Short mmCIF file of C-alpha atoms in Angstrom, two decimals:
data_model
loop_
_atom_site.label_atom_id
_atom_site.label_comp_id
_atom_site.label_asym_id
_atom_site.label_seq_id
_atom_site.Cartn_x
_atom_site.Cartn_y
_atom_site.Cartn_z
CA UNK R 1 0.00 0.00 0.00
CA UNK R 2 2.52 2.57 0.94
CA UNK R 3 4.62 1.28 -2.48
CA UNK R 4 1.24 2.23 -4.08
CA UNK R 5 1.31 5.94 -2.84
CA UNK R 6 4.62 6.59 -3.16
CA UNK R 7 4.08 6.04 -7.21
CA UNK R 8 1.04 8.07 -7.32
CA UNK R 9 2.84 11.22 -6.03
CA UNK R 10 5.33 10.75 -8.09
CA UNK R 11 2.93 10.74 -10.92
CA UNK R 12 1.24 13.86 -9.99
CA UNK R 13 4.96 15.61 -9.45
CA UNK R 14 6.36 14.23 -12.81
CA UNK R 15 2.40 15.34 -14.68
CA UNK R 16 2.98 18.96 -12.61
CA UNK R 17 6.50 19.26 -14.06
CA UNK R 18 5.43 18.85 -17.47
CA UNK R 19 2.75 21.38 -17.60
CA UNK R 20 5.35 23.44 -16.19
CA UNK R 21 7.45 22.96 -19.59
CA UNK R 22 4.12 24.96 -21.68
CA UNK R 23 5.43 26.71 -24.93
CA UNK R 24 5.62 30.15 -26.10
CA UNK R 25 5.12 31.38 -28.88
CA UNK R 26 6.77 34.54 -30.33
CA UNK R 27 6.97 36.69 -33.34
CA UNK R 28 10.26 36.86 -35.95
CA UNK R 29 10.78 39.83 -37.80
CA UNK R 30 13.60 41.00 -39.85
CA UNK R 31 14.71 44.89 -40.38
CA UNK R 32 14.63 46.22 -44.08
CA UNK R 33 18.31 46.81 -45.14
CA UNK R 34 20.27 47.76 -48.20
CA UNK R 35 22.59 45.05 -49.79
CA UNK R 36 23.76 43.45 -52.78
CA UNK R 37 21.31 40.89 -54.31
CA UNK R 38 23.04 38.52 -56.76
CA UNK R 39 21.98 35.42 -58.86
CA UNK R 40 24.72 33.30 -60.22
CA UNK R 41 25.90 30.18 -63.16
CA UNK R 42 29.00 27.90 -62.27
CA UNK R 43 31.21 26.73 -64.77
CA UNK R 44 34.55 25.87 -65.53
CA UNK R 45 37.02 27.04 -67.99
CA UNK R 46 40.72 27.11 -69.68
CA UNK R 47 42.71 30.29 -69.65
CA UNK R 48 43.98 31.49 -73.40
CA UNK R 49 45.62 34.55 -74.00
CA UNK R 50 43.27 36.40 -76.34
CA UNK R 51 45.81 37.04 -79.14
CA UNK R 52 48.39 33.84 -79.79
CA UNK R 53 50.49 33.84 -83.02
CA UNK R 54 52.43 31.21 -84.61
CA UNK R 55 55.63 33.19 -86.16
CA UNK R 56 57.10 31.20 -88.86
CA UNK R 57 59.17 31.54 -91.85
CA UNK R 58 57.81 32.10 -96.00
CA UNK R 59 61.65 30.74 -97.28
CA UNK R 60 63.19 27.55 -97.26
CA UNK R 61 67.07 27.72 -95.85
CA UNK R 62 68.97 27.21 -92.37
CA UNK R 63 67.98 28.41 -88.90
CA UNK R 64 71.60 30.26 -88.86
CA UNK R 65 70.61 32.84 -85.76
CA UNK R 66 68.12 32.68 -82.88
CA UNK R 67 67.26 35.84 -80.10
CA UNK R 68 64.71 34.97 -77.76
CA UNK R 69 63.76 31.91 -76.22
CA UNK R 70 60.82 30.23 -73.76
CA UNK R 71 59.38 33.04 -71.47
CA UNK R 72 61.39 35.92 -73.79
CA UNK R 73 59.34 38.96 -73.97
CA UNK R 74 59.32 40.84 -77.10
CA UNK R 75 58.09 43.78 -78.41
CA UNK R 76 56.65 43.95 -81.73
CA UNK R 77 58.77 44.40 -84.35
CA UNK R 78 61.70 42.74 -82.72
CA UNK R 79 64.24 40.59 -84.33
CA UNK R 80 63.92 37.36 -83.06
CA UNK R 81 65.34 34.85 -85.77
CA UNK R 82 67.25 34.92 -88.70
CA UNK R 83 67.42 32.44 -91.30
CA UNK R 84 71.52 31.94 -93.48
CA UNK R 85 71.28 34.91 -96.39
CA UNK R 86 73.60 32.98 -98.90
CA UNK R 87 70.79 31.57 -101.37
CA UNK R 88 68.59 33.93 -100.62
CA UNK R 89 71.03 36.66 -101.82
CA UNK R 90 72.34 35.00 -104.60
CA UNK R 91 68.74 34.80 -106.01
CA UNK R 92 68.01 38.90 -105.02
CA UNK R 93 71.98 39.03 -107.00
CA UNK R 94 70.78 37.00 -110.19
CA UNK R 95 67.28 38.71 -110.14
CA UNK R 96 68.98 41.91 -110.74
CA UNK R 97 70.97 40.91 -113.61
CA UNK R 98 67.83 39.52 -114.96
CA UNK R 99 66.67 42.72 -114.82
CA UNK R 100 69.29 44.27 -116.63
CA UNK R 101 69.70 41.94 -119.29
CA UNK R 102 65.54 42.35 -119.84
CA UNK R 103 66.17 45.96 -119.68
CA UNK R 104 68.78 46.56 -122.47
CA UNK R 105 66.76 44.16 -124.49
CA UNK R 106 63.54 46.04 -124.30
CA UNK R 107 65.26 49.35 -124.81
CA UNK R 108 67.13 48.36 -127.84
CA UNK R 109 63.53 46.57 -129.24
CA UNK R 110 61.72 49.74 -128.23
CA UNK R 111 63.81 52.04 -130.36
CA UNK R 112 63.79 49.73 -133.57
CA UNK R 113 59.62 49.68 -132.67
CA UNK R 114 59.51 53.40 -133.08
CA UNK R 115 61.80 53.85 -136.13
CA UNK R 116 59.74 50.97 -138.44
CA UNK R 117 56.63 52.67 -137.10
CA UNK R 118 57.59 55.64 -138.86
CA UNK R 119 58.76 53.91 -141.95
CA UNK R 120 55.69 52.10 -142.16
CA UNK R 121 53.75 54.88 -141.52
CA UNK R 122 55.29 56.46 -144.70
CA UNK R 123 55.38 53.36 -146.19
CA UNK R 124 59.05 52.40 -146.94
CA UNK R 125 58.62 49.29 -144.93
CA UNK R 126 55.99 46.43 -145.43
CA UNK R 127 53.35 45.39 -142.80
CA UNK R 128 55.01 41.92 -142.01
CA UNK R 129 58.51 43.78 -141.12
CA UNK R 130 56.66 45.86 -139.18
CA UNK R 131 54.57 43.23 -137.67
CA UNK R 132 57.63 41.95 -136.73
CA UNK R 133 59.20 44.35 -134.95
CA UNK R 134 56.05 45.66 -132.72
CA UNK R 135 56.00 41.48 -131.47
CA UNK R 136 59.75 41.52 -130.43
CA UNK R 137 59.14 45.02 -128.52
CA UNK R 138 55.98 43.73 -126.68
CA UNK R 139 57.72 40.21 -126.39
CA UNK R 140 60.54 42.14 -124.60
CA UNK R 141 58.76 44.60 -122.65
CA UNK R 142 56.88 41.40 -121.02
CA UNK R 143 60.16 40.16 -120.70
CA UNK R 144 61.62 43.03 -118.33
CA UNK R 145 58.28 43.19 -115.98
CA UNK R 146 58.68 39.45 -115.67
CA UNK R 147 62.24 40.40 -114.26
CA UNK R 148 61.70 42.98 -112.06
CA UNK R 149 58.63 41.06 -110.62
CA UNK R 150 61.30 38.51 -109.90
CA UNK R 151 63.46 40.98 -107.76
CA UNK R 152 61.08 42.18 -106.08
CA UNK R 153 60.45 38.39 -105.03
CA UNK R 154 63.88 37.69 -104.78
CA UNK R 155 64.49 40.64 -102.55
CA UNK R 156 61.39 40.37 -100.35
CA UNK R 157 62.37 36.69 -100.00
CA UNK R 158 65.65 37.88 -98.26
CA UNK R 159 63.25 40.02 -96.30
CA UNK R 160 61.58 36.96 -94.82
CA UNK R 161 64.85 35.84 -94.09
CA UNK R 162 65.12 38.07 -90.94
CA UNK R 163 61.90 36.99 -88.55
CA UNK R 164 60.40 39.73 -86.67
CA UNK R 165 57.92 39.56 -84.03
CA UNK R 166 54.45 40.87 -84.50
CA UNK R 167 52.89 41.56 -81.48
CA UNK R 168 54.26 42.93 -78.19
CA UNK R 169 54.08 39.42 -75.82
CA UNK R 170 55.82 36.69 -74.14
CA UNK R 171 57.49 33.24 -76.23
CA UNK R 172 55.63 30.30 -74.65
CA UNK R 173 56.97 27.93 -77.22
CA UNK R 174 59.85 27.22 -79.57
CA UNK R 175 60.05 24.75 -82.48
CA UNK R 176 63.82 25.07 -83.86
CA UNK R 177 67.20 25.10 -82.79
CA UNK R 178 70.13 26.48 -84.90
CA UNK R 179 71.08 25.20 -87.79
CA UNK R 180 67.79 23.50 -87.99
CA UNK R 181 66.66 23.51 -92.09
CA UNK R 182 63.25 25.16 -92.48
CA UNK R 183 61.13 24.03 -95.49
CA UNK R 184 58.38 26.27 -96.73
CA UNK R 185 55.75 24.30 -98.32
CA UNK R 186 52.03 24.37 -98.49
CA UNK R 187 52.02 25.45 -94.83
CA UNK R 188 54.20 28.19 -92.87
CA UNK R 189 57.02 26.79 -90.70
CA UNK R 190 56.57 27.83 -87.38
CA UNK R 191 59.35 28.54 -85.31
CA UNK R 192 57.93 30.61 -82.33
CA UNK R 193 54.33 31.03 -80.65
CA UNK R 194 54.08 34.54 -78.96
CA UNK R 195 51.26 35.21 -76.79
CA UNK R 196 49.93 38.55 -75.54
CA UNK R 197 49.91 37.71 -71.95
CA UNK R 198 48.32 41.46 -70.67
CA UNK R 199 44.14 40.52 -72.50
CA UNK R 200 43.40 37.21 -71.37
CA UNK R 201 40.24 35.07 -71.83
CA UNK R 202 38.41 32.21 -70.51
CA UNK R 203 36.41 29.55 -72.30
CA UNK R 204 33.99 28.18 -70.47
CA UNK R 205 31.17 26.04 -70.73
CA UNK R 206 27.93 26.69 -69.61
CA UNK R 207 25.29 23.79 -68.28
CA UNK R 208 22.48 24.27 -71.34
CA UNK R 209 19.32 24.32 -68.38
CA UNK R 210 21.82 27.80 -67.81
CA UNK R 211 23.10 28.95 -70.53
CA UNK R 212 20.18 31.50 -71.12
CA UNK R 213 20.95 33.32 -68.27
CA UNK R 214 23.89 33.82 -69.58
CA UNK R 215 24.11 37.43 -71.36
CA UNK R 216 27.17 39.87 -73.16
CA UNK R 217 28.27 41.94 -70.26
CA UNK R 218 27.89 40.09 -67.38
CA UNK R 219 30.48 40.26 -64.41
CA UNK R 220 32.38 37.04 -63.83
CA UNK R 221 34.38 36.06 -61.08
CA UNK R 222 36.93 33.12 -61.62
CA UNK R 223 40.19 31.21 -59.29
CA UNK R 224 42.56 28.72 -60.76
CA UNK R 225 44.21 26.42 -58.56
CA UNK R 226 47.78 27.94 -59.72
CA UNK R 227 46.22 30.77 -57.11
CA UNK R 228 43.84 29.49 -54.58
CA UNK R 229 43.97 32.27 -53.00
CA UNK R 230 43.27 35.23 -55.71
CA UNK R 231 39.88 36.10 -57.46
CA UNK R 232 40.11 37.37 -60.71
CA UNK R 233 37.43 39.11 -62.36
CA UNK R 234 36.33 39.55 -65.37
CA UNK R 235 33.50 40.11 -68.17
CA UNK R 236 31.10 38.14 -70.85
CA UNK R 237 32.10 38.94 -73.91
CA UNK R 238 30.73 36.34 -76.42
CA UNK R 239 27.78 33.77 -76.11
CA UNK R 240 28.89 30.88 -78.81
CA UNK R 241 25.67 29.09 -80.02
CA UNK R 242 27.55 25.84 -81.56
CA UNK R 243 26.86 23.19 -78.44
CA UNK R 244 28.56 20.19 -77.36
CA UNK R 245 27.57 17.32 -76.10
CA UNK R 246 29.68 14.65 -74.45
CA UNK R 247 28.35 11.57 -72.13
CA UNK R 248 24.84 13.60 -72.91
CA UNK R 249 25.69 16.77 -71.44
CA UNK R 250 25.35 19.50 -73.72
CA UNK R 251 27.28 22.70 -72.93
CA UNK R 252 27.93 26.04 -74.71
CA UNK R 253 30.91 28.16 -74.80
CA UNK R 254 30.86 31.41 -73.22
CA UNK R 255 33.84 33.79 -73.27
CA UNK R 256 35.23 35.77 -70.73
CA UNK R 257 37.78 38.95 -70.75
CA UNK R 258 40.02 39.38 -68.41
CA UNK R 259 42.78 41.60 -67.77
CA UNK R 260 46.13 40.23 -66.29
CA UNK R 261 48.75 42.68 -65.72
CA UNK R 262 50.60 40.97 -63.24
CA UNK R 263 50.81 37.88 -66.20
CA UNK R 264 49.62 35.32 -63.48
CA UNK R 265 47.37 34.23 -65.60
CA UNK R 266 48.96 31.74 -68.32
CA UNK R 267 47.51 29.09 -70.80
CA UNK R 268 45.67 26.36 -70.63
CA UNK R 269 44.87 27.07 -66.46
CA UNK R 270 41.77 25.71 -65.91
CA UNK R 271 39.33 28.46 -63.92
CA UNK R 272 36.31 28.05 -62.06
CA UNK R 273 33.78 30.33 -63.36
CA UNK R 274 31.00 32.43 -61.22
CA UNK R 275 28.91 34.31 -63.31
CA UNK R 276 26.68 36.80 -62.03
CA UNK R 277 23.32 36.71 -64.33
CA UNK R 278 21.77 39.17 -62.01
CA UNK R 279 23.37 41.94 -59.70
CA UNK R 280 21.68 44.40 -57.61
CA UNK R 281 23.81 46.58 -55.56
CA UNK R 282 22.65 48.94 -52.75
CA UNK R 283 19.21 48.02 -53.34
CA UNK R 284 16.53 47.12 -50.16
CA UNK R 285 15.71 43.96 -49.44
CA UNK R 286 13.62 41.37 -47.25
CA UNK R 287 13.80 37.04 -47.34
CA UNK R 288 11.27 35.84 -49.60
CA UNK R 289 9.07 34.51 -46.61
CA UNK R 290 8.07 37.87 -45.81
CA UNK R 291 5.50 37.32 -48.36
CA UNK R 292 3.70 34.36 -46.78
CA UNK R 293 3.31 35.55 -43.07
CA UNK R 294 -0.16 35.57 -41.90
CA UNK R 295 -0.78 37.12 -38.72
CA UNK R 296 -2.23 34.70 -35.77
CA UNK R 297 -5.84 35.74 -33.88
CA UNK R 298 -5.72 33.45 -30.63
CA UNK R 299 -6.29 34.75 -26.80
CA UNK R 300 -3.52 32.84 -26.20
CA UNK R 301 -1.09 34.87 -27.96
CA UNK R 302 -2.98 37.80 -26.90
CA UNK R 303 0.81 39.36 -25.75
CA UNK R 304 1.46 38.90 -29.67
CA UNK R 305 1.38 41.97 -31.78
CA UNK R 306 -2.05 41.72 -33.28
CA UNK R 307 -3.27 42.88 -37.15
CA UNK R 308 -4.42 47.07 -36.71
CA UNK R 309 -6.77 46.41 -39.45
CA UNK R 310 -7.71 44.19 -42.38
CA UNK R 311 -5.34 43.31 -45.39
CA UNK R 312 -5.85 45.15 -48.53
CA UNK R 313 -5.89 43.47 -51.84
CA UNK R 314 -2.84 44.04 -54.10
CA UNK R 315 -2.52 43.52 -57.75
CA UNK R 316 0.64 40.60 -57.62
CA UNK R 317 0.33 40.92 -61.84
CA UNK R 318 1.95 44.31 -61.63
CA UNK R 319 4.35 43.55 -58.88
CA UNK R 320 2.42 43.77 -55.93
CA UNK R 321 3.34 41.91 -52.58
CA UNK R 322 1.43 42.34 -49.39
CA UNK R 323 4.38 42.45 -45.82
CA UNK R 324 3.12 42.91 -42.33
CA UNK R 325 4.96 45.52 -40.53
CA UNK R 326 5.51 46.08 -37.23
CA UNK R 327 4.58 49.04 -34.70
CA UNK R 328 4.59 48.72 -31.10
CA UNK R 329 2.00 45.99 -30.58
CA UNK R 330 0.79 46.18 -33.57
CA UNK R 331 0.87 44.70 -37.49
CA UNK R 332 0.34 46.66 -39.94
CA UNK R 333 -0.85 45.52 -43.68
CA UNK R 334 1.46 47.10 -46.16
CA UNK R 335 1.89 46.87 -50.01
CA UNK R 336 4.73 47.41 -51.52
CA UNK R 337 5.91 47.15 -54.83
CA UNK R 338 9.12 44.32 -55.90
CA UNK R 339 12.04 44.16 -57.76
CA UNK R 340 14.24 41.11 -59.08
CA UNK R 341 14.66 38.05 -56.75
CA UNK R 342 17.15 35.30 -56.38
CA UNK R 343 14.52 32.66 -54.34
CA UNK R 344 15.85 33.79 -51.05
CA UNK R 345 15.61 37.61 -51.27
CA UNK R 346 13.84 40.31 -53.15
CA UNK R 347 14.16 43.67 -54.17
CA UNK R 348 11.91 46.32 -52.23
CA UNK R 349 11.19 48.85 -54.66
CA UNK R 350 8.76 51.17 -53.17
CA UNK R 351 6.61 50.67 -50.04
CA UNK R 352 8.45 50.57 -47.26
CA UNK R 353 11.67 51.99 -45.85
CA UNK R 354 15.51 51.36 -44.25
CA UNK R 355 15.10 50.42 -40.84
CA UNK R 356 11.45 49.26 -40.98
CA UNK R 357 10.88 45.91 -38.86
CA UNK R 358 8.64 43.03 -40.80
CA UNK R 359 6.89 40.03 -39.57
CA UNK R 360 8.35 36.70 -41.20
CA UNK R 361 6.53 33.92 -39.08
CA UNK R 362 6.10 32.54 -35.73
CA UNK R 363 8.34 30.57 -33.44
CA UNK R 364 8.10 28.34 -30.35
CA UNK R 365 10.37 29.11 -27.52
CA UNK R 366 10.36 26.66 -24.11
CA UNK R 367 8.97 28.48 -21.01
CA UNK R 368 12.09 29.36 -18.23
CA UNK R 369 11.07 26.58 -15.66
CA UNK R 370 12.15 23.89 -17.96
CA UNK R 371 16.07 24.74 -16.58
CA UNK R 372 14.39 23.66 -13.22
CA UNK R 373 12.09 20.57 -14.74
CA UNK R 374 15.46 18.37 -14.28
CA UNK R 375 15.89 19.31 -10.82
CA UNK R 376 11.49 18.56 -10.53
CA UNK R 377 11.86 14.95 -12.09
CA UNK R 378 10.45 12.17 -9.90
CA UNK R 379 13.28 9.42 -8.55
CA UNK R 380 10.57 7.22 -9.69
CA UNK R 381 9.73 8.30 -13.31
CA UNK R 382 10.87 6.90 -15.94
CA UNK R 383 14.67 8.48 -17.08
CA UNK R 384 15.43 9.92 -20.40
CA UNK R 385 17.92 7.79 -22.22
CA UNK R 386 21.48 8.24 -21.08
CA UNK R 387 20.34 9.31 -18.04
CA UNK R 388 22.69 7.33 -16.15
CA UNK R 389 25.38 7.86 -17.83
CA UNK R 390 28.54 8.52 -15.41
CA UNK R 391 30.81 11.66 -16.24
CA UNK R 392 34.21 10.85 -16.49
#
C-alpha cells in the first residue's frame, strides 16, 4: 500500500513538471536593409591569351641565328630569328641581272619599234617587217616586268629571311634550334608562338538548363588552382551558339575577358567560373518569406502583436506583394511594390523603408522553468535515455 502511494505522487509531481514545460510562442521579424542581391551560373574554364600567333618563316634555308627563347618577352617588331642569307642573296643578286639583261633588251627593241613605225607609216617598210618588230618590242617589254617582278620576289624573300615579331608578348613555345633547315611548303614553318599575356580570356562552358541566363556583359568572377587564393574578375564577352555534347551533357561556350597585368594568368589554367546573371547593388531587401506571413488571432497569444486592421488586396500581376509591418503591438498591412529576386531575397522597390521591422513567421520558444524541470523529475519516473550515464 505505501509502495502504491509513493508512485502516485510521483505521478502527480512528474504530470505537474510537465505542464510546467508549456510553450511560447513569439513573433520573428527581420529589419529592411540595403545590400547586394546577386543570382549566379558555375562553370569551368581554360585560360587562353586572347591574341596567340604562330611566327614562322615564308623561305626555305637554315635556322643560322636565334634571339629569344621560352618566357622571352618581345616587343613587336623585334628581331627574333634569322634564317643563313647565302641563297637567298644569290637569287636577289641574279634577279637583278635579270633585270638588266631584260632591260637593255627592251630598250634596244623599243627604239627599232619606233623607227619601223615611222617607216611604215610612210610606207618604206611592209606590214610583215613591221609586224615583226612591234611582237619583239611587246615580247621584250613582257620580258623586263617578268624580271623585275622577280626581284622584287627575290628581294622580299631575303626580307623573310630576318623573322620579326608581330605583337608585343611573351614566347611560350619554340620549335627550332640552330642550324635547324626550315622548309616552306604548303604550310608556314613555325618557329615561335608569342602570346599577348596582358588581355586574357576564358572559355567556359555553360550547363544548357543555364546557358540562357547567360548574357554579353555580365560580371564574372573566376580562381585557378595555380592561385587558390586570388579572385580574378572579369567580363562576358561572347555567347557561342555551336553546343557540345559529351556523355549527354550539352554545354555552350561562353567567353570571358580578363585583364592580367601581373601575367599570373597563363595558358591552358583551368578556372572556375561564377557568373553573375543578375546583380543588384545597394538596393533594399527582405527574405522571400516575408511574403507568406499571416498574422495569428488566438487569446492565447494575446501578448502577440495583433493585425491594426484588415489586409488590402494588391494587384501581384503588376508587382504587388502584401508584408506585415511592425509598430509597437501592432501589425500593420502594407503593399509594396518588388524588384528582381534570387529565391531567397527580393528587391523592395517602393513601399516601405531602411530600418522598418517586418513580420516573417512565428516561433516556439520553451517556457524558463524547464532549466528547473530536471531538478522537478520524480526518482521514480521513468529516465530519459542516457540518463545514467557517469561523467568521467
Amino acid at each position: 500500500m505505501r509502495l502504491f502511494k509513493l508512485t502516485l505522487a510521483a505521478s502527480i509531481l512528474f504530470s505537474a513538471g510537465a505542464c510546467s514545460k508549456k510553450a511560447q510562442t513569439q513573433l520573428e521579424t527581420v529589419t529592411v536593409e540595403r545590400g547586394e542581391l546577386t543570382e549566379t551560373v558555375t562553370a569551368t574554364g581554360t585560360v587562353e591569351s586572347v591574341t596567340q600567333v604562330d611566327v614562322g618563316t615564308q623561305v626555305t634555308g637554315i635556322i643560322d641565328k636565334l634571339y629569344a627563347d621560352y618566357n622571352t618577352v618581345v616587343t613587336k617588331g623585334q628581331l627574333i630569328a634569322e634564317i643563313e642569307k647565302t641563297m637567298l642573296e644569290s637569287d636577289l643578286r641574279s634577279a637583278e641581272a635579270n633585270v638588266e639583261s631584260a632591260r637593255l633588251t627592251y630598250e634596244y627593241n623599243l627604239t627599232n619599234y619606233q623607227r619601223d613605225k615611222t617607216l611604215h607609216d610612210k610606207q618604206l617598210i611592209s606590214d610583215y617587217e613591221f609586224q615583226t618588230t612591234k611582237k619583239d618590242y611587246e615580247v621584250s617589254k613582257t620580258a623586263y616586268d617578268k624580271a623585275k617582278a622577280d626581284k622584287v620576289r627575290a628581294a622580299k624573300n631575303l626580307n623573310y629571311a630576318e623573322i620579326y615579331s608581330p605583337i608585343d608578348g611573351i614566347v611560350i613555345s619554340r620549335e627550332v634550334e640552330v642550324g635547324q633547315t626550315v622548309v616552306s611548303s604548303m604550310n608556314v614553318a613555325n618557329l615561335y608562338t608569342i602570346a599577348d599575356l596582358d588581355n586574357m580570356q576564358v572559355i567556359g562552358n555553360v550547363d544548357e538548363a543555364d546557358i540562357g541566363q547567360v548574357k554579353v556583359g555580365q560580371a564574372v568572377t573566376f580562381s585557378v588552382d595555380a592561385y587558390p587564393d586570388d579572385l580574378f574578375k572579369g567580363q562576358v564577352t561572347q555567347v557561342r551558339l555551336s553546343p557540345t555534347t559529351e556523355s549527354n551533357v550539352v554545354t555552350y561556350e561562353v567567353v570571358v575577358a580578363a585583364a592580367n597585368p601581373e601575367h599570373k594568368l597563363i595558358p591552358g589554367l583551368t578556372a572556375n567560373l561564377t557568373i553573375y546573371v543578375m546583380r543588384e547593388e545597394n538596393v533594399l531587401l527582405l527574405p522571400t518569406q516575408a511574403f507568406q506571413f499571416q498574422p495569428m488571432e488566438s487569446d492565447e497569444n494575446s501578448k502577440l502583436p495583433q493585425p491594426d486592421q484588415a489586409a488590402p488586396e494588391v494587384n501581384q500581376e503588376a508587382g504587388e506583394r502584401l508584408v506585415w509591418t511592425v509598430k509597437g503591438d501592432k501589425l500593420i498591412p502594407t503593399p509594396i511594390k518588388i524588384g528582381v529576386s534570387n529565391g531567397l531575397k527580393t528587391q523592395i522597390i517602393s513601399g516601405i523603408s531602411d530600418g522598418t521591422k517586418v513580420a516573417i513567421g512565428y516561433s516556439e520558444i520553451s517556457n524558463a522553468n524547464d532549466d528547473n524541470a530536471q531538478g522537478e523529475r520524480s526518482p521514480f519516473a521513468p529516465q530519459p535515455p542516457g540518463g545514467n550515464r557517469k561523467k568521467k
